[in-house]
mmCIF file of C-alpha atoms in Angstrom:
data_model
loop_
_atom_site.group_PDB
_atom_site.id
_atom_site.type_symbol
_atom_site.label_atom_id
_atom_site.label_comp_id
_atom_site.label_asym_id
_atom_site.label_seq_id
_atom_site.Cartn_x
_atom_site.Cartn_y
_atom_site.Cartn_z
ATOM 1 C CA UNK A 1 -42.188 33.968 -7.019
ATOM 2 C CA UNK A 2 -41.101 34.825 -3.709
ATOM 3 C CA UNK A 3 -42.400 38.471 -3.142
ATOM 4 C CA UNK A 4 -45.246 37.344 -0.763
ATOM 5 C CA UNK A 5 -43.192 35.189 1.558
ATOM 6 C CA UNK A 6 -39.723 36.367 1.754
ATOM 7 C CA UNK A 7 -38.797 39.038 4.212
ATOM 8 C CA UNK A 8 -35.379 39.105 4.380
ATOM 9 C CA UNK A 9 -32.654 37.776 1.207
ATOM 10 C CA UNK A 10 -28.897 36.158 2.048
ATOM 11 C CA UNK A 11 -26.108 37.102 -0.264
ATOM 12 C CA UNK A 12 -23.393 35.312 -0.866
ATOM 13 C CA UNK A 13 -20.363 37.789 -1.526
ATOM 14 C CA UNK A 14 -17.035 36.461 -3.374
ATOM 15 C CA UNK A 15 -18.494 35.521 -6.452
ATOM 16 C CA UNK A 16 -21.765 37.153 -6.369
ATOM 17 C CA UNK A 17 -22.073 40.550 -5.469
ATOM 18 C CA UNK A 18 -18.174 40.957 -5.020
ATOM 19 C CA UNK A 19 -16.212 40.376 -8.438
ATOM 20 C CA UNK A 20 -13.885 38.072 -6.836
ATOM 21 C CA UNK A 21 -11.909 36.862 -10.156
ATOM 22 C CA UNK A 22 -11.126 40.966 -11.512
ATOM 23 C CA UNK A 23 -9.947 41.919 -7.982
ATOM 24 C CA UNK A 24 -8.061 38.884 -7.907
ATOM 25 C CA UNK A 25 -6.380 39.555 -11.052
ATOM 26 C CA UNK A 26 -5.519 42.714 -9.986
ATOM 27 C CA UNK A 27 -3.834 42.040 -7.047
ATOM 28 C CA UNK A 28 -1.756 39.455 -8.742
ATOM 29 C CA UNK A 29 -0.782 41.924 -11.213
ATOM 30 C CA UNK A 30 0.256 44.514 -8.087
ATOM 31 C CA UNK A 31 2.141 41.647 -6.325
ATOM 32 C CA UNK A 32 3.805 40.161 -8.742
ATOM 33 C CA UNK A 33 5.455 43.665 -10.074
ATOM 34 C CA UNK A 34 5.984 44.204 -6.754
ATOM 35 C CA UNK A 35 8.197 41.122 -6.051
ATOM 36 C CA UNK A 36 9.723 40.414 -9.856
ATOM 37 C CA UNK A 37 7.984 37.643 -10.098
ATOM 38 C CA UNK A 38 8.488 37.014 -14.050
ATOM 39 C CA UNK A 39 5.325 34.918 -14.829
ATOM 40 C CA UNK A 40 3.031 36.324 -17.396
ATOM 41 C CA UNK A 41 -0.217 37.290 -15.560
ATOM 42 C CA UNK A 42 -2.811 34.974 -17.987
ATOM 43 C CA UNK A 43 -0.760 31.967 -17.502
ATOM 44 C CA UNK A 44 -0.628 32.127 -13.978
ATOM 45 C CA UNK A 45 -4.283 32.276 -13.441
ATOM 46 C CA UNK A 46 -5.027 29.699 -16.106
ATOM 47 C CA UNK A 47 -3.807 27.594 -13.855
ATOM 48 C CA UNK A 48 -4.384 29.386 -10.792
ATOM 49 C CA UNK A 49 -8.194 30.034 -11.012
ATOM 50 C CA UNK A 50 -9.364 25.939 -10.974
ATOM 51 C CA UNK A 51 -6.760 25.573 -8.558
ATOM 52 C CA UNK A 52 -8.147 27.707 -5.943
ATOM 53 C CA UNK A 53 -11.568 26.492 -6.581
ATOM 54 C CA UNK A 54 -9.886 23.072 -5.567
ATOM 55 C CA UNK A 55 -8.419 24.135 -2.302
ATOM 56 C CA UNK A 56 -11.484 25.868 -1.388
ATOM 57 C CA UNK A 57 -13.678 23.137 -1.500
ATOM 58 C CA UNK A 58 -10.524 21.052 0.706
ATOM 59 C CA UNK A 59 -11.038 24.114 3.105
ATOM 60 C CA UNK A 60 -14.730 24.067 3.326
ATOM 61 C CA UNK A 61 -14.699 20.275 3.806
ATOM 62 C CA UNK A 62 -11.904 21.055 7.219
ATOM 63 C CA UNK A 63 -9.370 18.975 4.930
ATOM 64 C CA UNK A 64 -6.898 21.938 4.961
ATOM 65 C CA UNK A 65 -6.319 25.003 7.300
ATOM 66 C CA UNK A 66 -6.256 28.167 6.416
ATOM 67 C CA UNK A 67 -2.490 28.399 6.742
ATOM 68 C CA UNK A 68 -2.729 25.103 3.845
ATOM 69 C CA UNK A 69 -4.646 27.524 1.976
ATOM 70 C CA UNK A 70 -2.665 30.406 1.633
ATOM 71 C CA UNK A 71 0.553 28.871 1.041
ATOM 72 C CA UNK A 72 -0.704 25.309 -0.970
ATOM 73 C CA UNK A 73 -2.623 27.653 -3.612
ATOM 74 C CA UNK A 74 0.552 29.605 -4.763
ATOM 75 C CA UNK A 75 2.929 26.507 -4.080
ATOM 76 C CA UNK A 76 1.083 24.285 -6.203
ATOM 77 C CA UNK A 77 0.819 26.583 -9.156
ATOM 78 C CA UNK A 78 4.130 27.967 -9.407
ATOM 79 C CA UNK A 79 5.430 24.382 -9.277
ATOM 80 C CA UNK A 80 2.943 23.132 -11.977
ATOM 81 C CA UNK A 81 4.381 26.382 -14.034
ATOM 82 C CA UNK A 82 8.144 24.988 -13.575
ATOM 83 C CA UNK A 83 8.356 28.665 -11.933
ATOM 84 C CA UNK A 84 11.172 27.673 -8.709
ATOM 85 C CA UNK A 85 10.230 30.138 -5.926
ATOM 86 C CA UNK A 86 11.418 29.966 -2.763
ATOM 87 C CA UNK A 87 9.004 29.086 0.993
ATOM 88 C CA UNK A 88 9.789 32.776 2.469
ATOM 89 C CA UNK A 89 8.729 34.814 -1.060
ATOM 90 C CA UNK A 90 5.533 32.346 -1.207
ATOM 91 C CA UNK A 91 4.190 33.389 1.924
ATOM 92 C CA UNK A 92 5.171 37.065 1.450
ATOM 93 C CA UNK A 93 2.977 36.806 -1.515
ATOM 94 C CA UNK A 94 0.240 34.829 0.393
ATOM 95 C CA UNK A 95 -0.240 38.210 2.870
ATOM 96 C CA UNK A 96 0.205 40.973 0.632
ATOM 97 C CA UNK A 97 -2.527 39.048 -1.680
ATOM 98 C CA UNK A 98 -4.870 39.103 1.273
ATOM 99 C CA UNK A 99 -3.405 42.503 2.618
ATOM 100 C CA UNK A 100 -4.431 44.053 -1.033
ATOM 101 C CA UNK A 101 -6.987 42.160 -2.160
ATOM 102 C CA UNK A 102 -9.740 43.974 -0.350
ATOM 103 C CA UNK A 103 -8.120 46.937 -2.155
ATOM 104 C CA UNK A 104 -10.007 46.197 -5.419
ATOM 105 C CA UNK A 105 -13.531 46.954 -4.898
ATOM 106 C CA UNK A 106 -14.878 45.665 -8.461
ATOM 107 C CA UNK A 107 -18.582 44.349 -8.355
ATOM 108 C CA UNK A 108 -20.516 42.150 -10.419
ATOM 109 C CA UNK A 109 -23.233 43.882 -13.276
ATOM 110 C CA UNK A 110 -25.893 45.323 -11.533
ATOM 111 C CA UNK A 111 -24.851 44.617 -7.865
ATOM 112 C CA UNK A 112 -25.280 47.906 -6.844
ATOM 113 C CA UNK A 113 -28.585 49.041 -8.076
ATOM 114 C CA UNK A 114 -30.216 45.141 -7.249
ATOM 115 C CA UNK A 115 -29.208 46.384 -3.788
ATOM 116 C CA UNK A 116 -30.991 50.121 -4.431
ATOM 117 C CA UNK A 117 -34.203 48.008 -4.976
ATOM 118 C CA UNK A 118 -33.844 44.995 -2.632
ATOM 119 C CA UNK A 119 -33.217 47.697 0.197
ATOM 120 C CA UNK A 120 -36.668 49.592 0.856
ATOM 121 C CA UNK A 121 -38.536 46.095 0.644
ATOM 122 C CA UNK A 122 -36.229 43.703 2.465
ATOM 123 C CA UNK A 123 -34.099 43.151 5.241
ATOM 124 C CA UNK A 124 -30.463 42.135 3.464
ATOM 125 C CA UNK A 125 -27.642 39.463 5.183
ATOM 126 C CA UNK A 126 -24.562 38.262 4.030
ATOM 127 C CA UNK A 127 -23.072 35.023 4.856
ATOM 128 C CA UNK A 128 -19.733 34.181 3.836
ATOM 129 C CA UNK A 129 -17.161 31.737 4.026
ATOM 130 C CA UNK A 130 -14.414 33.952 3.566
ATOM 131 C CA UNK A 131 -12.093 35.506 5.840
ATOM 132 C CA UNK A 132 -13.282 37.798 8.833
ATOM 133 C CA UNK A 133 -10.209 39.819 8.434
ATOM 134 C CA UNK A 134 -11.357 40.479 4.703
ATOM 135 C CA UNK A 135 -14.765 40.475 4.217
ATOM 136 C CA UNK A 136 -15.751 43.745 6.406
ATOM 137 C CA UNK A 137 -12.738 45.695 3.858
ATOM 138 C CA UNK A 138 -14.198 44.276 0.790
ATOM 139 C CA UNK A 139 -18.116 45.733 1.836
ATOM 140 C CA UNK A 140 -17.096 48.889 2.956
ATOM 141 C CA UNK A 141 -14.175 49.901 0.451
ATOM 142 C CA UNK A 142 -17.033 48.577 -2.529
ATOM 143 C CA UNK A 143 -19.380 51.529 -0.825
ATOM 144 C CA UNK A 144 -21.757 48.007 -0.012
ATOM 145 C CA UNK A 145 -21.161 47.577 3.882
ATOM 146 C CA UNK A 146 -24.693 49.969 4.815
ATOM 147 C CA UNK A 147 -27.245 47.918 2.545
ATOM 148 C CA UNK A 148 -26.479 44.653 4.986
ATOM 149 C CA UNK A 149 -28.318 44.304 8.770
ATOM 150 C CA UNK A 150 -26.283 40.962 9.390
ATOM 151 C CA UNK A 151 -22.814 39.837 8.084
ATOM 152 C CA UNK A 152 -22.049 36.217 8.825
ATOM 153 C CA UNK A 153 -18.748 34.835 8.067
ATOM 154 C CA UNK A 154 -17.526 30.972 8.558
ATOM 155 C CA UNK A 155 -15.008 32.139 11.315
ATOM 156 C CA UNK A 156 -17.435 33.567 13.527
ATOM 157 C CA UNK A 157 -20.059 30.386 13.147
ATOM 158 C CA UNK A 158 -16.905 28.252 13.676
ATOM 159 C CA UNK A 159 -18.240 26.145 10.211
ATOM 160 C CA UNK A 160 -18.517 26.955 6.867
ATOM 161 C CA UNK A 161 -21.019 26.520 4.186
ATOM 162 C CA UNK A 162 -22.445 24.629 3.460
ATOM 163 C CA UNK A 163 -22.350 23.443 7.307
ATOM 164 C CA UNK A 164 -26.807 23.713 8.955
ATOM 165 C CA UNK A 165 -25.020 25.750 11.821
ATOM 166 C CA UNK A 166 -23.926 28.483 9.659
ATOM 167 C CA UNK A 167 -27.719 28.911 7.990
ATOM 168 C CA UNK A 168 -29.114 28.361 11.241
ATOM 169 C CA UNK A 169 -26.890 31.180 13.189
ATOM 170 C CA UNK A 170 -27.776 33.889 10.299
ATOM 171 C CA UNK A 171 -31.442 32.987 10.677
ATOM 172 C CA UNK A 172 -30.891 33.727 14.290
ATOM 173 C CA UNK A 173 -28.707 36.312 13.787
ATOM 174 C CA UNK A 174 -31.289 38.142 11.726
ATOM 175 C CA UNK A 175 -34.675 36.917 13.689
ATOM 176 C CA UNK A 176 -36.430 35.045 11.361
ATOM 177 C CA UNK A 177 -37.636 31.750 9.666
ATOM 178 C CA UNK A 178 -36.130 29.576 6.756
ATOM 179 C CA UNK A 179 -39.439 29.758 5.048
ATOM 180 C CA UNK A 180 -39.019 33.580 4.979
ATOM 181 C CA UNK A 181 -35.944 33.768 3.827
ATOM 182 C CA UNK A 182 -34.187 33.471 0.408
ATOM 183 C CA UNK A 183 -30.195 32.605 -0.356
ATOM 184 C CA UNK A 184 -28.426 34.370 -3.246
ATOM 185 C CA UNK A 185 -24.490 32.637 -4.175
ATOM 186 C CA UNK A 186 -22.898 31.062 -6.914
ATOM 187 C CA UNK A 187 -21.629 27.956 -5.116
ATOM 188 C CA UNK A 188 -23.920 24.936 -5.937
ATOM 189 C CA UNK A 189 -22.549 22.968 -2.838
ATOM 190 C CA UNK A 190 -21.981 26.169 -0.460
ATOM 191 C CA UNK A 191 -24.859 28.024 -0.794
ATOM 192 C CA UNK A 192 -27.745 26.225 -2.366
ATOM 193 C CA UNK A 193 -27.603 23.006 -1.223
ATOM 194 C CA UNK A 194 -26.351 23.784 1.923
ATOM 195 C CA UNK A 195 -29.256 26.673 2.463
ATOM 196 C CA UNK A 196 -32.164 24.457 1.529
ATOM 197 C CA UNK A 197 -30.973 21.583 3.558
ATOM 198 C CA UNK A 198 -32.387 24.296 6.336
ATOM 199 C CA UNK A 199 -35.641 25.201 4.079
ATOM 200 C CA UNK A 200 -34.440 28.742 2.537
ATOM 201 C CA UNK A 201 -35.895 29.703 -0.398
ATOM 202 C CA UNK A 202 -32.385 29.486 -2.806
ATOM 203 C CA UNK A 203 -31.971 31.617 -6.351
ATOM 204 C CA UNK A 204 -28.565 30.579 -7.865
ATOM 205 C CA UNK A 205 -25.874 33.094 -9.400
ATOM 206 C CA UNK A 206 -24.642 31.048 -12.502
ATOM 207 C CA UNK A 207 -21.629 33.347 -12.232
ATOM 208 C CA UNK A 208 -19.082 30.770 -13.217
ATOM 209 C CA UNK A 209 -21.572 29.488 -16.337
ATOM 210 C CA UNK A 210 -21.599 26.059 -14.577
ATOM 211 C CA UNK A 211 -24.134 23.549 -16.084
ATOM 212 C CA UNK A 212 -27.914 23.636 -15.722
ATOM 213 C CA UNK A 213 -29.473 21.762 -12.834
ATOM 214 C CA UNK A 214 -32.967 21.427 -11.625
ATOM 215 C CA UNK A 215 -32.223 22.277 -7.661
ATOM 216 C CA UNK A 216 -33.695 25.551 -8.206
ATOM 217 C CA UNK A 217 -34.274 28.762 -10.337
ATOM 218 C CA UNK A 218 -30.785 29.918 -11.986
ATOM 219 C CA UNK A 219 -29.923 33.583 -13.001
ATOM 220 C CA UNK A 220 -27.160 34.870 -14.831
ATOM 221 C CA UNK A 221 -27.072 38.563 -14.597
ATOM 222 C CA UNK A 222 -28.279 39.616 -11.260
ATOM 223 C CA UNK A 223 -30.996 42.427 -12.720
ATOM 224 C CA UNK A 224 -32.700 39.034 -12.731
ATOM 225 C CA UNK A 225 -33.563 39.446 -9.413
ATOM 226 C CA UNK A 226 -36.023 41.336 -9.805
ATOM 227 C CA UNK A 227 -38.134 39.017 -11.284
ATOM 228 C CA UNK A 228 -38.303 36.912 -8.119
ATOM 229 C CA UNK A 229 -38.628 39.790 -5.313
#
């Protein structure tokens, strides 16, 4: 479908190349050892999981700050568990989650060898609204960081997806035109919407099993690639 127009592809990472749920799982299980917290693992992201989703979207919208983030996440969750724990040992989770999360280098199915084939035929992007201080560790300790010519994250563009300026800086960023370029992520809102708004070319990761929609083509393995490029 797009293998005669498309010259360079846009991934997403948490959530669709980088298996952001597993390696978040695991770092819970790391910290939480770490600091006795006594809350069994699959109850805490029962709850945890939807609730993250929730501040993300506050933090994408510039309804929260980072700082909100980090601390609102845990708060909120532990309180909704009847789990009392106290401001200080919240944020000293909050950075050692972010210090080890990039620790975990689990990748979605097939991430690895979509890359092998994408590589000798396109020019490969990310662009990510997570954290700068992050993102670089997560590519390079998942042996990913070589495959990509441009990284965009949110705190470099100063907006996040799905923000035009964002789309617009990694088209500039990576010298070429909308209509030559195709977005890969798992965030209806973030990265499909928000990329066509600016005329890429958009394949969506159903990574979360979300609902069908008509906005575009939907894959949910991402072998599947390969029948687009």
């Amino acid at each position: 479908m797009f293998k005669n127009v498309v010259t360079d592809v846009f991934f997403d990472l948490d959530h669709t190349l980088w298996d952001f749920e597993k390696n978040s799982a695991l770092t819970f299980e790391k910290i939480f050892q770490e600091n006795a917290i006594e809350v069994a693992l699959p109850d805490f992201l029962e709850v945890y999981v939807p609730a993250n989703f929730a501040f993300w979207k506050l933090y994408r919208e510039e309804k929260i700050s980072k700082e909100d983030l980090r601390y609102q996440r845990l708060k909120s969750v532990f309180d909704d568990l009847k789990y009392p724990v106290p401001d200080e040992t919240i944020n000293k989770l909050s950075d050692e989650y972010i210090r080890y999360l990039s620790s975990f280098n689990h990748l979605f199915p097939n991430a690895t060898e979509i890359l092998d084939y994408l590589k000798p035929k396109y020019k490969l992007h990310i662009i990510t609204n997570g954290f700068q201080e992050v993102q670089e560790k997560k590519l390079k300790k998942s042996n990913i960081y070589g495959y990509f010519n441009q990284i965009i994250d949110s705190e470099m563009a100063g907006v996040k997806k799905p923000d035009p300026f964002i789309f617009e800086l990694a088209l500039r960023r990576a010298d070429t035109r909308p209509e030559n370029s195709l977005m890969i992520g798992d965030n209806l809102e973030a990265d499909i919407l928000g990329a066509q708004a600016v005329g890429y070319h958009v394949l969506h990761f159903n990574a979360h099993q979300g609902p069908k929609h008509d906005f575009c083509e939907i894959i949910d393995d991402l072998h599947e690639i390969k029948t687009f490029l």
